[in-house]
Short mmCIF file of N, CA and C and ligand atoms in Angstrom, two decimals:
data_model
loop_
_atom_site.label_atom_id
_atom_site.label_comp_id
_atom_site.label_asym_id
_atom_site.label_seq_id
_atom_site.Cartn_x
_atom_site.Cartn_y
_atom_site.Cartn_z
N UNK A 1 -50.57 -67.69 -3.97
CA UNK A 1 -49.68 -68.10 -2.89
C UNK A 1 -50.07 -69.50 -2.40
N UNK A 2 -49.04 -70.32 -2.19
CA UNK A 2 -49.31 -71.69 -1.71
C UNK A 2 -49.65 -71.67 -0.22
N UNK A 3 -50.38 -72.69 0.17
CA UNK A 3 -50.83 -72.76 1.56
C UNK A 3 -50.46 -74.11 2.17
N UNK A 4 -49.71 -74.05 3.26
CA UNK A 4 -49.30 -75.27 3.96
C UNK A 4 -49.87 -75.23 5.37
N UNK A 5 -50.55 -76.31 5.74
CA UNK A 5 -51.12 -76.41 7.09
C UNK A 5 -50.32 -77.47 7.84
N UNK A 6 -49.79 -77.08 8.98
CA UNK A 6 -48.97 -77.99 9.79
C UNK A 6 -49.75 -78.39 11.04
N UNK A 7 -49.75 -79.68 11.33
CA UNK A 7 -50.34 -80.19 12.57
C UNK A 7 -49.20 -80.68 13.46
N UNK A 8 -49.17 -80.23 14.71
CA UNK A 8 -48.10 -80.64 15.62
C UNK A 8 -48.64 -80.75 17.04
N UNK A 9 -48.13 -81.73 17.77
CA UNK A 9 -48.56 -81.94 19.16
C UNK A 9 -47.47 -81.62 20.17
N UNK A 10 -46.24 -81.45 19.70
CA UNK A 10 -45.13 -81.37 20.64
C UNK A 10 -44.32 -80.10 20.53
N UNK A 11 -43.02 -80.27 20.57
CA UNK A 11 -42.11 -79.13 20.58
C UNK A 11 -42.22 -78.25 19.33
N UNK A 12 -42.47 -78.88 18.20
CA UNK A 12 -42.64 -78.10 16.97
C UNK A 12 -41.34 -77.70 16.31
N UNK A 13 -40.24 -78.39 16.64
CA UNK A 13 -38.98 -77.97 16.03
C UNK A 13 -38.99 -78.23 14.52
N UNK A 14 -39.64 -79.30 14.09
CA UNK A 14 -39.74 -79.53 12.64
C UNK A 14 -40.64 -78.48 11.98
N UNK A 15 -41.71 -78.13 12.64
CA UNK A 15 -42.60 -77.09 12.09
C UNK A 15 -41.78 -75.81 11.88
N UNK A 16 -41.05 -75.41 12.92
CA UNK A 16 -40.26 -74.17 12.79
C UNK A 16 -39.20 -74.31 11.71
N UNK A 17 -38.57 -75.48 11.65
CA UNK A 17 -37.50 -75.67 10.66
C UNK A 17 -38.04 -75.53 9.23
N UNK A 18 -39.23 -76.07 9.00
CA UNK A 18 -39.83 -75.97 7.66
C UNK A 18 -40.15 -74.51 7.34
N UNK A 19 -40.73 -73.81 8.31
CA UNK A 19 -41.09 -72.40 8.09
C UNK A 19 -39.84 -71.57 7.80
N UNK A 20 -38.81 -71.79 8.62
CA UNK A 20 -37.57 -71.01 8.43
C UNK A 20 -36.93 -71.33 7.08
N UNK A 21 -37.02 -72.58 6.66
CA UNK A 21 -36.46 -72.99 5.37
C UNK A 21 -37.09 -72.15 4.24
N UNK A 22 -38.41 -72.02 4.28
CA UNK A 22 -39.06 -71.25 3.21
C UNK A 22 -38.82 -69.75 3.37
N UNK A 23 -38.66 -69.30 4.59
CA UNK A 23 -38.37 -67.87 4.78
C UNK A 23 -37.00 -67.52 4.22
N UNK A 24 -36.12 -68.51 4.15
CA UNK A 24 -34.81 -68.24 3.54
C UNK A 24 -34.90 -68.22 2.01
N UNK A 25 -36.06 -68.58 1.48
CA UNK A 25 -36.29 -68.61 0.03
C UNK A 25 -37.46 -67.71 -0.30
N UNK A 26 -37.24 -66.41 -0.28
CA UNK A 26 -38.37 -65.49 -0.38
C UNK A 26 -39.18 -65.64 -1.66
N UNK A 27 -38.57 -66.26 -2.68
CA UNK A 27 -39.34 -66.44 -3.92
C UNK A 27 -40.51 -67.39 -3.71
N UNK A 28 -40.34 -68.27 -2.72
CA UNK A 28 -41.39 -69.25 -2.48
C UNK A 28 -42.25 -68.81 -1.30
N UNK A 29 -43.01 -67.75 -1.51
CA UNK A 29 -43.85 -67.25 -0.42
C UNK A 29 -44.96 -68.27 -0.13
N UNK A 30 -45.04 -68.66 1.11
CA UNK A 30 -46.00 -69.68 1.52
C UNK A 30 -46.82 -69.12 2.67
N UNK A 31 -48.10 -69.42 2.64
CA UNK A 31 -48.94 -69.09 3.80
C UNK A 31 -48.97 -70.30 4.72
N UNK A 32 -48.47 -70.13 5.93
CA UNK A 32 -48.45 -71.23 6.90
C UNK A 32 -49.53 -71.05 7.94
N UNK A 33 -50.09 -72.17 8.37
CA UNK A 33 -50.98 -72.19 9.54
C UNK A 33 -50.63 -73.43 10.34
N UNK A 34 -50.78 -73.33 11.64
CA UNK A 34 -50.50 -74.48 12.50
C UNK A 34 -51.76 -74.83 13.29
N UNK A 35 -52.00 -76.12 13.44
CA UNK A 35 -53.02 -76.61 14.36
C UNK A 35 -52.35 -77.52 15.38
N UNK A 36 -52.79 -77.41 16.61
CA UNK A 36 -52.29 -78.31 17.64
C UNK A 36 -53.45 -78.82 18.48
N UNK A 37 -53.25 -79.98 19.07
CA UNK A 37 -54.26 -80.54 19.98
C UNK A 37 -53.86 -80.29 21.43
N UNK A 38 -52.72 -79.58 21.63
CA UNK A 38 -52.18 -79.44 22.98
C UNK A 38 -51.79 -77.99 23.24
N UNK A 39 -52.60 -77.33 24.05
CA UNK A 39 -52.34 -75.89 24.28
C UNK A 39 -51.01 -75.64 24.98
N UNK A 40 -50.46 -76.68 25.63
CA UNK A 40 -49.19 -76.51 26.34
C UNK A 40 -47.99 -76.92 25.48
N UNK A 41 -48.23 -77.33 24.26
CA UNK A 41 -47.13 -77.82 23.42
C UNK A 41 -46.17 -76.67 23.07
N UNK A 42 -44.91 -77.01 22.95
CA UNK A 42 -43.90 -76.03 22.58
C UNK A 42 -44.21 -75.33 21.27
N UNK A 43 -44.90 -76.03 20.39
CA UNK A 43 -45.21 -75.45 19.08
C UNK A 43 -46.04 -74.17 19.22
N UNK A 44 -46.82 -74.06 20.28
CA UNK A 44 -47.67 -72.87 20.45
C UNK A 44 -46.77 -71.63 20.65
N UNK A 45 -45.77 -71.78 21.49
CA UNK A 45 -44.85 -70.65 21.75
C UNK A 45 -44.04 -70.32 20.49
N UNK A 46 -43.63 -71.37 19.79
CA UNK A 46 -42.87 -71.12 18.55
C UNK A 46 -43.73 -70.32 17.57
N UNK A 47 -44.99 -70.74 17.44
CA UNK A 47 -45.88 -70.05 16.49
C UNK A 47 -46.04 -68.58 16.88
N UNK A 48 -46.18 -68.34 18.18
CA UNK A 48 -46.30 -66.94 18.63
C UNK A 48 -45.06 -66.15 18.25
N UNK A 49 -43.90 -66.77 18.51
CA UNK A 49 -42.64 -66.07 18.22
C UNK A 49 -42.48 -65.81 16.72
N UNK A 50 -42.96 -66.76 15.92
CA UNK A 50 -42.81 -66.64 14.46
C UNK A 50 -43.96 -65.86 13.82
N UNK A 51 -44.96 -65.53 14.63
CA UNK A 51 -46.17 -64.85 14.13
C UNK A 51 -46.90 -65.67 13.07
N UNK A 52 -46.99 -66.96 13.35
CA UNK A 52 -47.76 -67.86 12.48
C UNK A 52 -49.06 -68.20 13.21
N UNK A 53 -50.20 -68.11 12.53
CA UNK A 53 -51.45 -68.45 13.21
C UNK A 53 -51.43 -69.89 13.73
N UNK A 54 -51.83 -70.06 14.97
CA UNK A 54 -51.82 -71.40 15.57
C UNK A 54 -53.13 -71.59 16.31
N UNK A 55 -53.89 -72.60 15.90
CA UNK A 55 -55.21 -72.82 16.51
C UNK A 55 -55.22 -74.15 17.24
N UNK A 56 -55.97 -74.16 18.33
CA UNK A 56 -56.14 -75.38 19.11
C UNK A 56 -57.38 -76.10 18.59
N UNK A 57 -57.26 -77.40 18.37
CA UNK A 57 -58.45 -78.16 17.96
C UNK A 57 -58.77 -79.23 18.99
N UNK A 58 -60.05 -79.43 19.17
CA UNK A 58 -60.49 -80.52 20.06
C UNK A 58 -60.70 -81.76 19.20
N UNK A 59 -60.75 -82.90 19.87
CA UNK A 59 -60.97 -84.16 19.14
C UNK A 59 -62.31 -84.13 18.43
N UNK A 60 -63.31 -83.52 19.08
CA UNK A 60 -64.64 -83.46 18.47
C UNK A 60 -64.58 -82.66 17.17
N UNK A 61 -63.92 -81.51 17.21
CA UNK A 61 -63.81 -80.69 15.99
C UNK A 61 -63.07 -81.46 14.90
N UNK A 62 -62.00 -82.12 15.32
CA UNK A 62 -61.13 -82.80 14.36
C UNK A 62 -61.85 -83.98 13.70
N UNK A 63 -62.66 -84.66 14.46
CA UNK A 63 -63.34 -85.85 13.91
C UNK A 63 -64.63 -85.52 13.19
N UNK A 64 -65.00 -84.25 13.17
CA UNK A 64 -66.23 -83.82 12.49
C UNK A 64 -65.85 -83.35 11.08
N UNK A 65 -66.52 -83.92 10.09
CA UNK A 65 -66.09 -83.64 8.71
C UNK A 65 -66.24 -82.17 8.32
N UNK A 66 -67.00 -81.41 9.11
CA UNK A 66 -67.11 -79.98 8.77
C UNK A 66 -65.76 -79.27 8.98
N UNK A 67 -64.84 -79.91 9.68
CA UNK A 67 -63.50 -79.32 9.84
C UNK A 67 -62.81 -79.17 8.48
N UNK A 68 -63.10 -80.10 7.57
CA UNK A 68 -62.48 -80.01 6.24
C UNK A 68 -63.02 -78.78 5.49
N UNK A 69 -64.29 -78.44 5.71
CA UNK A 69 -64.84 -77.23 5.07
C UNK A 69 -64.11 -76.01 5.63
N UNK A 70 -63.87 -76.06 6.92
CA UNK A 70 -63.17 -74.96 7.58
C UNK A 70 -61.74 -74.84 7.03
N UNK A 71 -61.08 -75.98 6.84
CA UNK A 71 -59.70 -75.96 6.32
C UNK A 71 -59.65 -75.48 4.88
N UNK A 72 -60.61 -75.93 4.09
CA UNK A 72 -60.66 -75.50 2.69
C UNK A 72 -59.55 -76.10 1.85
N UNK A 73 -59.18 -75.36 0.80
CA UNK A 73 -58.16 -75.87 -0.13
C UNK A 73 -56.76 -75.64 0.45
N UNK A 74 -55.95 -76.68 0.39
CA UNK A 74 -54.58 -76.54 0.87
C UNK A 74 -53.65 -77.16 -0.18
N UNK A 75 -52.42 -76.71 -0.19
CA UNK A 75 -51.45 -77.34 -1.09
C UNK A 75 -50.83 -78.56 -0.42
N UNK A 76 -50.66 -78.48 0.90
CA UNK A 76 -50.08 -79.62 1.61
C UNK A 76 -50.43 -79.54 3.09
N UNK A 77 -50.73 -80.70 3.65
CA UNK A 77 -50.90 -80.82 5.11
C UNK A 77 -49.71 -81.60 5.62
N UNK A 78 -49.01 -81.02 6.57
CA UNK A 78 -47.77 -81.62 7.09
C UNK A 78 -47.97 -82.01 8.55
N UNK A 79 -47.85 -83.29 8.83
CA UNK A 79 -47.92 -83.75 10.21
C UNK A 79 -46.49 -83.76 10.74
N UNK A 80 -46.24 -82.90 11.71
CA UNK A 80 -44.87 -82.76 12.24
C UNK A 80 -44.91 -83.08 13.73
N UNK A 81 -44.97 -84.37 14.03
CA UNK A 81 -45.09 -84.76 15.43
C UNK A 81 -46.51 -84.59 15.92
N UNK A 82 -47.47 -85.04 15.11
CA UNK A 82 -48.89 -84.94 15.48
C UNK A 82 -49.39 -86.33 15.86
N UNK A 83 -50.00 -86.42 17.04
CA UNK A 83 -50.24 -87.75 17.61
C UNK A 83 -51.61 -88.34 17.30
N UNK A 84 -52.53 -87.55 16.80
CA UNK A 84 -53.86 -88.12 16.54
C UNK A 84 -53.90 -88.79 15.18
N UNK A 85 -54.72 -89.81 15.13
CA UNK A 85 -55.04 -90.49 13.86
C UNK A 85 -55.80 -89.51 12.97
N UNK A 86 -55.46 -89.51 11.70
CA UNK A 86 -56.16 -88.60 10.77
C UNK A 86 -57.47 -89.25 10.34
N UNK A 87 -58.61 -88.55 10.54
CA UNK A 87 -59.89 -89.18 10.22
C UNK A 87 -60.05 -89.45 8.72
N UNK A 88 -60.89 -90.42 8.43
CA UNK A 88 -61.05 -90.88 7.06
C UNK A 88 -61.51 -89.76 6.11
N UNK A 89 -62.40 -88.90 6.59
CA UNK A 89 -62.90 -87.84 5.70
C UNK A 89 -61.74 -86.95 5.24
N UNK A 90 -60.74 -86.77 6.09
CA UNK A 90 -59.60 -85.93 5.69
C UNK A 90 -58.70 -86.66 4.71
N UNK A 91 -58.47 -87.94 4.99
CA UNK A 91 -57.63 -88.73 4.07
C UNK A 91 -58.25 -88.72 2.68
N UNK A 92 -59.59 -88.82 2.64
CA UNK A 92 -60.25 -88.84 1.33
C UNK A 92 -60.21 -87.48 0.65
N UNK A 93 -60.52 -86.43 1.41
CA UNK A 93 -60.56 -85.10 0.79
C UNK A 93 -59.16 -84.65 0.34
N UNK A 94 -58.16 -84.98 1.15
CA UNK A 94 -56.80 -84.50 0.85
C UNK A 94 -55.90 -85.66 0.42
N UNK A 95 -56.39 -86.44 -0.51
CA UNK A 95 -55.62 -87.60 -0.97
C UNK A 95 -54.27 -87.15 -1.54
N UNK A 96 -53.21 -87.78 -1.07
CA UNK A 96 -51.84 -87.43 -1.48
C UNK A 96 -51.45 -86.00 -1.16
N UNK A 97 -52.14 -85.42 -0.21
CA UNK A 97 -51.77 -84.06 0.22
C UNK A 97 -51.48 -84.01 1.71
N UNK A 98 -51.45 -85.17 2.35
CA UNK A 98 -51.10 -85.21 3.78
C UNK A 98 -49.85 -86.06 3.92
N UNK A 99 -48.83 -85.48 4.52
CA UNK A 99 -47.59 -86.25 4.75
C UNK A 99 -47.23 -86.24 6.23
N UNK A 100 -46.52 -87.30 6.61
CA UNK A 100 -46.09 -87.45 8.00
C UNK A 100 -44.59 -87.77 8.01
N UNK A 101 -43.96 -87.45 9.13
CA UNK A 101 -42.58 -87.89 9.31
C UNK A 101 -42.53 -88.81 10.52
N UNK A 102 -41.82 -89.91 10.34
CA UNK A 102 -41.71 -90.90 11.43
C UNK A 102 -40.23 -91.08 11.75
N UNK A 103 -39.90 -91.14 13.05
CA UNK A 103 -38.47 -91.16 13.42
C UNK A 103 -37.84 -92.55 13.43
N UNK A 104 -38.10 -93.32 12.40
CA UNK A 104 -37.49 -94.65 12.26
C UNK A 104 -37.71 -95.10 10.82
N UNK A 105 -37.16 -96.26 10.51
CA UNK A 105 -37.25 -96.77 9.14
C UNK A 105 -38.47 -97.69 9.04
N UNK A 106 -39.60 -97.10 8.65
CA UNK A 106 -40.83 -97.91 8.50
C UNK A 106 -40.61 -98.96 7.41
N UNK A 107 -41.23 -100.11 7.47
CA UNK A 107 -42.35 -100.46 8.36
C UNK A 107 -41.92 -100.86 9.76
N UNK A 108 -40.61 -100.87 10.03
CA UNK A 108 -40.19 -101.22 11.39
C UNK A 108 -40.46 -100.06 12.35
N UNK A 109 -40.77 -100.38 13.56
CA UNK A 109 -40.92 -99.41 14.63
C UNK A 109 -42.00 -98.37 14.35
N UNK A 110 -43.07 -98.80 13.70
CA UNK A 110 -44.19 -97.90 13.45
C UNK A 110 -45.46 -98.43 14.08
N UNK A 111 -46.55 -97.73 13.84
CA UNK A 111 -47.87 -98.16 14.33
C UNK A 111 -48.29 -97.41 15.57
N UNK A 112 -49.50 -97.70 15.99
CA UNK A 112 -50.09 -96.98 17.13
C UNK A 112 -49.19 -97.11 18.37
N UNK A 113 -48.99 -96.00 19.03
CA UNK A 113 -48.20 -96.01 20.27
C UNK A 113 -46.70 -95.90 20.04
N UNK A 114 -46.26 -96.02 18.79
CA UNK A 114 -44.82 -95.89 18.52
C UNK A 114 -44.51 -94.45 18.13
N UNK A 115 -44.10 -93.69 19.11
CA UNK A 115 -43.73 -92.31 18.84
C UNK A 115 -42.66 -91.88 19.84
N UNK A 116 -41.97 -90.83 19.48
CA UNK A 116 -40.98 -90.23 20.39
C UNK A 116 -39.94 -91.23 20.87
N UNK A 117 -39.63 -91.12 22.16
CA UNK A 117 -38.56 -91.93 22.73
C UNK A 117 -38.84 -93.43 22.67
N UNK A 118 -40.13 -93.79 22.62
CA UNK A 118 -40.45 -95.23 22.56
C UNK A 118 -39.83 -95.87 21.32
N UNK A 119 -39.84 -95.12 20.24
CA UNK A 119 -39.27 -95.63 19.00
C UNK A 119 -37.77 -95.86 19.18
N UNK A 120 -37.09 -94.84 19.68
CA UNK A 120 -35.64 -94.95 19.82
C UNK A 120 -35.25 -96.03 20.84
N UNK A 121 -36.04 -96.13 21.91
CA UNK A 121 -35.75 -97.17 22.92
C UNK A 121 -35.83 -98.55 22.28
N UNK A 122 -36.86 -98.77 21.47
CA UNK A 122 -37.03 -100.09 20.83
C UNK A 122 -35.89 -100.38 19.87
N UNK A 123 -35.48 -99.36 19.13
CA UNK A 123 -34.37 -99.53 18.18
C UNK A 123 -33.11 -99.94 18.95
N UNK A 124 -32.85 -99.26 20.06
CA UNK A 124 -31.66 -99.57 20.87
C UNK A 124 -31.79 -100.95 21.52
N UNK A 125 -32.98 -101.25 22.05
CA UNK A 125 -33.18 -102.56 22.70
C UNK A 125 -32.93 -103.71 21.72
N UNK A 126 -33.28 -103.48 20.47
CA UNK A 126 -33.11 -104.53 19.46
C UNK A 126 -31.72 -104.52 18.83
N UNK A 127 -30.86 -103.64 19.34
CA UNK A 127 -29.47 -103.57 18.86
C UNK A 127 -29.38 -103.42 17.34
N UNK A 128 -30.23 -102.56 16.82
CA UNK A 128 -30.19 -102.28 15.38
C UNK A 128 -28.89 -101.55 15.04
N UNK A 129 -28.38 -101.78 13.86
CA UNK A 129 -27.16 -101.08 13.47
C UNK A 129 -27.47 -99.77 12.76
N UNK A 130 -28.75 -99.60 12.36
CA UNK A 130 -29.12 -98.32 11.76
C UNK A 130 -30.57 -97.95 12.08
N UNK A 131 -30.81 -96.66 12.05
CA UNK A 131 -32.17 -96.15 12.17
C UNK A 131 -32.29 -95.02 11.16
N UNK A 132 -33.26 -94.14 11.35
CA UNK A 132 -33.39 -93.07 10.38
C UNK A 132 -34.77 -92.45 10.41
N UNK A 133 -35.17 -91.93 9.26
CA UNK A 133 -36.48 -91.26 9.17
C UNK A 133 -37.25 -91.81 7.98
N UNK A 134 -38.56 -91.72 8.09
CA UNK A 134 -39.43 -92.06 6.96
C UNK A 134 -40.43 -90.92 6.78
N UNK A 135 -40.47 -90.40 5.58
CA UNK A 135 -41.50 -89.40 5.24
C UNK A 135 -42.47 -90.11 4.31
N UNK A 136 -43.75 -90.07 4.67
CA UNK A 136 -44.71 -90.88 3.91
C UNK A 136 -46.06 -90.17 3.80
N UNK A 137 -46.83 -90.57 2.78
CA UNK A 137 -48.20 -90.10 2.69
C UNK A 137 -49.02 -90.74 3.81
N UNK A 138 -50.10 -90.07 4.16
CA UNK A 138 -50.94 -90.56 5.25
C UNK A 138 -52.18 -91.22 4.66
N UNK A 139 -52.43 -92.44 5.13
CA UNK A 139 -53.69 -93.09 4.80
C UNK A 139 -54.44 -93.41 6.09
N UNK A 140 -55.41 -94.33 6.00
CA UNK A 140 -56.27 -94.56 7.17
C UNK A 140 -55.57 -95.35 8.28
N UNK A 141 -54.40 -95.90 8.03
CA UNK A 141 -53.72 -96.70 9.05
C UNK A 141 -52.46 -95.97 9.51
N UNK A 142 -52.16 -96.07 10.79
CA UNK A 142 -50.97 -95.41 11.34
C UNK A 142 -49.71 -95.85 10.60
N UNK A 143 -48.96 -94.93 10.05
CA UNK A 143 -47.61 -95.18 9.52
C UNK A 143 -47.56 -96.18 8.37
N UNK A 144 -48.67 -96.30 7.63
CA UNK A 144 -48.67 -97.31 6.55
C UNK A 144 -48.81 -96.71 5.16
N UNK A 145 -48.88 -95.39 5.05
CA UNK A 145 -49.03 -94.78 3.73
C UNK A 145 -47.77 -94.92 2.90
N UNK A 146 -47.91 -94.65 1.61
CA UNK A 146 -46.80 -94.82 0.67
C UNK A 146 -45.57 -93.99 1.10
N UNK A 147 -44.43 -94.65 1.07
CA UNK A 147 -43.19 -93.98 1.50
C UNK A 147 -42.68 -93.04 0.41
N UNK A 148 -42.35 -91.83 0.81
CA UNK A 148 -41.81 -90.83 -0.13
C UNK A 148 -40.29 -90.82 -0.04
N UNK A 149 -39.77 -90.86 1.17
CA UNK A 149 -38.31 -90.80 1.34
C UNK A 149 -37.91 -91.44 2.67
N UNK A 150 -36.80 -92.16 2.63
CA UNK A 150 -36.17 -92.62 3.88
C UNK A 150 -34.71 -92.17 3.87
N UNK A 151 -34.22 -91.83 5.03
CA UNK A 151 -32.80 -91.51 5.18
C UNK A 151 -32.31 -92.23 6.43
N UNK A 152 -31.06 -92.66 6.38
CA UNK A 152 -30.54 -93.54 7.44
C UNK A 152 -29.43 -92.89 8.24
N UNK A 153 -29.29 -93.36 9.47
CA UNK A 153 -28.13 -93.00 10.27
C UNK A 153 -27.65 -94.27 10.96
N UNK A 154 -26.36 -94.28 11.30
CA UNK A 154 -25.81 -95.44 12.00
C UNK A 154 -26.20 -95.37 13.47
N UNK A 155 -26.45 -96.54 14.05
CA UNK A 155 -26.68 -96.62 15.50
C UNK A 155 -25.45 -97.30 16.08
N UNK A 156 -24.80 -96.64 17.03
CA UNK A 156 -23.62 -97.26 17.63
C UNK A 156 -23.99 -97.84 18.99
N UNK A 157 -23.12 -98.70 19.49
CA UNK A 157 -23.46 -99.33 20.77
C UNK A 157 -23.40 -98.33 21.92
N UNK A 158 -22.77 -97.18 21.67
CA UNK A 158 -22.72 -96.15 22.71
C UNK A 158 -23.93 -95.21 22.68
N UNK A 159 -24.78 -95.37 21.69
CA UNK A 159 -25.90 -94.43 21.59
C UNK A 159 -26.87 -94.60 22.75
N UNK A 160 -27.39 -93.45 23.21
CA UNK A 160 -28.48 -93.43 24.19
C UNK A 160 -29.72 -92.97 23.43
N UNK A 161 -30.84 -92.96 24.11
CA UNK A 161 -32.06 -92.44 23.47
C UNK A 161 -31.81 -91.01 22.99
N UNK A 162 -31.15 -90.22 23.82
CA UNK A 162 -30.94 -88.82 23.46
C UNK A 162 -30.01 -88.65 22.25
N UNK A 163 -28.92 -89.43 22.22
CA UNK A 163 -28.00 -89.24 21.09
C UNK A 163 -28.63 -89.77 19.80
N UNK A 164 -29.39 -90.86 19.92
CA UNK A 164 -30.06 -91.36 18.71
C UNK A 164 -31.14 -90.38 18.25
N UNK A 165 -31.88 -89.85 19.22
CA UNK A 165 -32.93 -88.87 18.87
C UNK A 165 -32.30 -87.67 18.14
N UNK A 166 -31.11 -87.28 18.58
CA UNK A 166 -30.46 -86.13 17.92
C UNK A 166 -30.07 -86.47 16.48
N UNK A 167 -29.52 -87.67 16.29
CA UNK A 167 -29.15 -88.08 14.92
C UNK A 167 -30.38 -88.06 14.02
N UNK A 168 -31.48 -88.58 14.56
CA UNK A 168 -32.71 -88.66 13.77
C UNK A 168 -33.27 -87.25 13.50
N UNK A 169 -33.27 -86.42 14.52
CA UNK A 169 -33.75 -85.05 14.32
C UNK A 169 -32.91 -84.33 13.26
N UNK A 170 -31.60 -84.55 13.30
CA UNK A 170 -30.73 -83.89 12.31
C UNK A 170 -31.14 -84.29 10.89
N UNK A 171 -31.46 -85.57 10.71
CA UNK A 171 -31.93 -86.01 9.38
C UNK A 171 -33.27 -85.34 9.04
N UNK A 172 -34.13 -85.26 10.04
CA UNK A 172 -35.44 -84.63 9.79
C UNK A 172 -35.27 -83.19 9.33
N UNK A 173 -34.37 -82.47 10.00
CA UNK A 173 -34.20 -81.05 9.65
C UNK A 173 -33.65 -80.88 8.23
N UNK A 174 -32.84 -81.84 7.79
CA UNK A 174 -32.31 -81.75 6.42
C UNK A 174 -33.40 -82.09 5.40
N UNK A 175 -34.07 -83.22 5.59
CA UNK A 175 -34.89 -83.77 4.50
C UNK A 175 -36.35 -83.32 4.49
N UNK A 176 -36.92 -83.03 5.65
CA UNK A 176 -38.37 -82.74 5.65
C UNK A 176 -38.70 -81.49 4.82
N UNK A 177 -37.96 -80.37 5.01
CA UNK A 177 -38.29 -79.20 4.20
C UNK A 177 -38.10 -79.44 2.70
N UNK A 178 -37.08 -80.23 2.36
CA UNK A 178 -36.81 -80.48 0.93
C UNK A 178 -37.99 -81.25 0.31
N UNK A 179 -38.48 -82.25 1.04
CA UNK A 179 -39.62 -83.02 0.53
C UNK A 179 -40.86 -82.13 0.41
N UNK A 180 -41.08 -81.30 1.42
CA UNK A 180 -42.23 -80.39 1.37
C UNK A 180 -42.13 -79.49 0.13
N UNK A 181 -40.95 -78.95 -0.09
CA UNK A 181 -40.73 -78.06 -1.24
C UNK A 181 -41.00 -78.80 -2.56
N UNK A 182 -40.48 -80.03 -2.65
CA UNK A 182 -40.71 -80.79 -3.89
C UNK A 182 -42.19 -81.04 -4.12
N UNK A 183 -42.89 -81.41 -3.07
CA UNK A 183 -44.30 -81.77 -3.24
C UNK A 183 -45.16 -80.57 -3.61
N UNK A 184 -44.88 -79.44 -3.03
CA UNK A 184 -45.75 -78.29 -3.36
C UNK A 184 -45.43 -77.73 -4.74
N UNK A 185 -44.30 -78.13 -5.30
CA UNK A 185 -43.94 -77.64 -6.63
C UNK A 185 -44.20 -78.67 -7.72
N UNK A 186 -44.79 -79.79 -7.37
CA UNK A 186 -45.03 -80.85 -8.36
C UNK A 186 -46.08 -80.42 -9.38
C1 GRF B 1 -40.16 -85.99 15.27
O1 GRF B 1 -39.12 -86.80 15.71
C2 GRF B 1 -40.99 -86.72 14.25
O2 GRF B 1 -40.30 -87.73 13.58
C3 GRF B 1 -42.08 -87.34 15.06
O3 GRF B 1 -42.33 -86.44 16.09
C4 GRF B 1 -41.16 -85.69 16.36
C5 GRF B 1 -41.56 -84.25 16.40
O4 GRF B 1 -40.52 -83.46 16.91
N1 GRF B 1 -43.23 -87.64 14.25
P1 GRF B 1 -40.68 -81.89 16.93
O5 GRF B 1 -41.93 -81.58 17.72
O6 GRF B 1 -40.77 -81.42 15.53
O7 GRF B 1 -39.45 -81.40 17.62
#
């Protein structure tokens, strides 16, 4: 059985979407686990509802290389709205096995501090005609790993942060599970 470990700091809608996607494909039985750095994050409640193990990690645990021994062998690590930088020991141990989703078209609107609504606000402030998603491998620098897939949406002059966020989330829900499925079957 394949094993996917999801890290999430927020609502966890992408985490749930990926899990539900595989549950609709019973042939692809996957063992899921979730880690979060935020005990109040929505992802914790989702995990409880879905009966997926969800553990809280502290920064000290996460930055200690013994955490990789604890994690063990995984088929894929999926960052689904996870705000901490991935430590070097993890990038090295899980080379090409950690992926992230970013709610814009990297390399634009990426880097430290660019997450959530800040990304969409900047896109709107700059009057971009399009935005989208980037799914990429994770390396030692924020949002700079090799790009696996980008998908675009139009930005209209009537868009607000909320309407743009919805367009981007809709793309995430379509493409993120498909990319995860492709990678674990490579
Ligand atoms: C997504 O927009 C993703 O692109 C970004 O964080 C957000 C997570 O949303 N990295 P959710 O917690 O999955 O709803």
